[in-house]
Amino acid sequence: MGRRGSGPERARSRSLARRMSLQALYQWQIAGQNLSDIDAQFREDQDFESVDLSFFLELLHQIPACVNDLNATIDPNLDRPAVQLDPVERAVLWIGTYELLHRPDVPYRVIINEAVDLAKTFGAEQGHRFVNGVLDRIAHSIRAAETSTS
């Protein structure tokens, strides 16, 4: 369960973890379910063979634990009130912002590209453009040294 190879295999397993985390965080927002129940349901219903399980669990449990800090980072970069965000866009922004803040091992461009892909797959028609703009502003703010070299 939860392979951790290197290179493309690891990138794919992380992408799958982000995808499942998005679905779980969406469920958490909409249904208000307990995270332990969502965790148990996903482990029972989903195939984790190719998923980075530890990364999935980190995102699922750490994002809700620091959601107020994430919102405080996201809100100043929005062009609309946060309450108007689509739950999918909100979850994608949480994942991207969490990684920008807490996963310096992941390059900011990878984080933004992954978030844009999630928004394209699960979000509203132009949601990926919105997500890209917000996360780009956040990246330039909190990872200034990294973004200035690219």
Short mmCIF file of C-alpha atoms in Angstrom, two decimals:
data_model
loop_
_atom_site.label_atom_id
_atom_site.label_comp_id
_atom_site.label_asym_id
_atom_site.label_seq_id
_atom_site.Cartn_x
_atom_site.Cartn_y
_atom_site.Cartn_z
CA MET A 1 0.00 0.00 0.00
CA GLY A 2 1.21 3.50 -0.81
CA ARG A 3 4.27 2.94 -2.97
CA ARG A 4 7.06 5.51 -2.74
CA GLY A 5 9.33 4.82 -5.67
CA SER A 6 11.38 7.53 -7.25
CA GLY A 7 10.98 9.82 -10.21
CA PRO A 8 7.84 9.49 -12.30
CA GLU A 9 6.36 6.73 -10.13
CA ARG A 10 6.62 8.87 -7.00
CA ALA A 11 5.22 11.90 -8.81
CA ARG A 12 2.24 9.83 -9.97
CA SER A 13 1.63 8.43 -6.48
CA ARG A 14 1.70 11.96 -5.06
CA SER A 15 -0.71 13.17 -7.76
CA LEU A 16 -3.10 10.38 -6.85
CA ALA A 17 -2.78 11.30 -3.17
CA ARG A 18 -3.67 14.92 -4.00
CA ARG A 19 -6.66 13.75 -6.05
CA MET A 20 -7.98 11.58 -3.23
CA SER A 21 -7.27 14.30 -0.68
CA LEU A 22 -9.29 16.74 -2.76
CA GLN A 23 -12.23 14.34 -2.81
CA ALA A 24 -11.94 13.71 0.94
CA LEU A 25 -11.65 17.42 1.78
CA TYR A 26 -14.64 18.14 -0.44
CA GLN A 27 -16.60 15.53 1.51
CA TRP A 28 -15.40 17.05 4.80
CA GLN A 29 -16.66 20.49 3.71
CA ILE A 30 -20.00 19.37 2.31
CA ALA A 31 -21.02 16.62 4.73
CA GLY A 32 -19.15 17.84 7.79
CA GLN A 33 -18.10 14.27 8.45
CA ASN A 34 -15.46 13.40 11.02
CA LEU A 35 -12.00 13.08 9.45
CA SER A 36 -11.48 9.64 10.98
CA ASP A 37 -14.69 8.43 9.35
CA ILE A 38 -13.65 9.87 5.98
CA ASP A 39 -10.20 8.29 6.37
CA ALA A 40 -11.75 4.89 7.15
CA GLN A 41 -14.22 5.16 4.29
CA PHE A 42 -11.50 6.04 1.77
CA ARG A 43 -9.28 3.20 2.94
CA GLU A 44 -12.19 0.79 2.55
CA ASP A 45 -13.56 2.11 -0.76
CA GLN A 46 -10.45 3.21 -2.63
CA ASP A 47 -7.53 1.35 -4.12
CA PHE A 48 -4.40 2.77 -2.48
CA GLU A 49 -1.97 0.47 -4.30
CA SER A 50 -0.50 3.32 -6.37
CA VAL A 51 -1.18 6.15 -3.92
CA ASP A 52 1.37 7.76 -1.60
CA LEU A 53 -0.66 6.88 1.48
CA SER A 54 1.42 8.89 3.94
CA PHE A 55 1.05 12.00 1.76
CA PHE A 56 -2.71 11.45 1.47
CA LEU A 57 -2.97 11.12 5.26
CA GLU A 58 -0.84 14.22 5.80
CA LEU A 59 -3.06 16.31 3.53
CA LEU A 60 -6.30 14.87 4.90
CA HIS A 61 -5.42 15.48 8.55
CA GLN A 62 -3.06 18.46 8.49
CA ILE A 63 -5.10 20.74 6.22
CA PRO A 64 -8.15 20.77 8.53
CA ALA A 65 -5.82 21.20 11.51
CA CYS A 66 -4.39 24.42 10.07
CA VAL A 67 -7.34 25.55 7.92
CA ASN A 68 -7.57 28.94 9.67
CA ASP A 69 -3.93 29.69 8.87
CA LEU A 70 -4.44 28.52 5.29
CA ASN A 71 -7.49 30.75 4.92
CA ALA A 72 -5.53 33.69 6.36
CA THR A 73 -2.91 33.16 3.64
CA ILE A 74 -5.45 32.63 0.85
CA ASP A 75 -8.03 35.35 1.63
CA PRO A 76 -5.88 38.42 0.82
CA ASN A 77 -5.18 36.91 -2.61
CA LEU A 78 -8.82 36.41 -3.60
CA ASP A 79 -10.84 38.58 -5.95
CA ARG A 80 -14.09 37.64 -4.17
CA PRO A 81 -15.19 36.84 -0.63
CA ALA A 82 -14.00 33.41 0.48
CA VAL A 83 -17.59 32.32 1.18
CA GLN A 84 -18.27 32.61 -2.56
CA LEU A 85 -15.61 30.05 -3.45
CA ASP A 86 -16.74 26.78 -4.92
CA PRO A 87 -15.94 23.94 -2.46
CA VAL A 88 -13.69 22.30 -5.06
CA GLU A 89 -11.71 25.51 -5.63
CA ARG A 90 -11.45 26.02 -1.88
CA ALA A 91 -10.09 22.49 -1.34
CA VAL A 92 -7.63 22.86 -4.22
CA LEU A 93 -6.42 26.18 -2.78
CA TRP A 94 -6.03 24.57 0.66
CA ILE A 95 -3.93 21.76 -0.79
CA GLY A 96 -1.75 24.10 -2.85
CA THR A 97 -1.30 26.61 -0.04
CA TYR A 98 -0.56 23.86 2.49
CA GLU A 99 2.16 22.50 0.23
CA LEU A 100 3.62 25.96 -0.42
CA LEU A 101 3.81 26.59 3.32
CA HIS A 102 4.74 23.16 4.68
CA ARG A 103 6.38 21.17 1.88
CA PRO A 104 9.52 23.04 0.78
CA ASP A 105 10.71 19.75 -0.75
CA VAL A 106 8.10 20.20 -3.50
CA PRO A 107 8.97 22.93 -6.06
CA TYR A 108 6.36 25.68 -6.24
CA ARG A 109 5.82 25.09 -9.98
CA VAL A 110 4.93 21.45 -9.31
CA ILE A 111 2.48 22.52 -6.61
CA ILE A 112 0.77 25.04 -8.89
CA ASN A 113 0.68 22.65 -11.87
CA GLU A 114 -0.84 19.90 -9.73
CA ALA A 115 -3.44 22.29 -8.33
CA VAL A 116 -4.35 23.55 -11.80
CA ASP A 117 -4.75 19.96 -13.01
CA LEU A 118 -7.06 19.19 -10.07
CA ALA A 119 -9.11 22.31 -10.79
CA LYS A 120 -9.37 21.39 -14.48
CA THR A 121 -10.53 17.87 -13.62
CA PHE A 122 -12.93 18.61 -10.76
CA GLY A 123 -13.64 22.34 -10.76
CA ALA A 124 -15.78 24.80 -12.65
CA GLU A 125 -15.02 25.59 -16.29
CA GLN A 126 -12.57 28.44 -15.67
CA GLY A 127 -11.72 27.53 -12.07
CA HIS A 128 -8.21 26.43 -13.02
CA ARG A 129 -7.32 29.98 -14.11
CA PHE A 130 -8.52 31.36 -10.80
CA VAL A 131 -6.57 28.72 -8.85
CA ASN A 132 -3.44 29.40 -10.91
CA GLY A 133 -3.60 33.15 -10.23
CA VAL A 134 -4.22 32.81 -6.50
CA LEU A 135 -1.49 30.21 -5.95
CA ASP A 136 0.98 32.13 -8.10
CA ARG A 137 0.48 35.24 -5.91
CA ILE A 138 0.84 33.16 -2.75
CA ALA A 139 3.99 31.45 -4.08
CA HIS A 140 5.58 34.81 -4.90
CA SER A 141 4.76 35.99 -1.41
CA ILE A 142 5.87 33.02 0.72
CA ARG A 143 8.50 31.50 -1.56
CA ALA A 144 10.02 34.70 -2.87
CA ALA A 145 13.55 33.31 -3.05
CA GLU A 146 12.44 30.30 -5.08
CA THR A 147 10.13 32.23 -7.42
CA SER A 148 12.69 34.97 -8.12
CA THR A 149 15.16 32.46 -9.55
CA SER A 150 12.78 31.15 -12.18
#
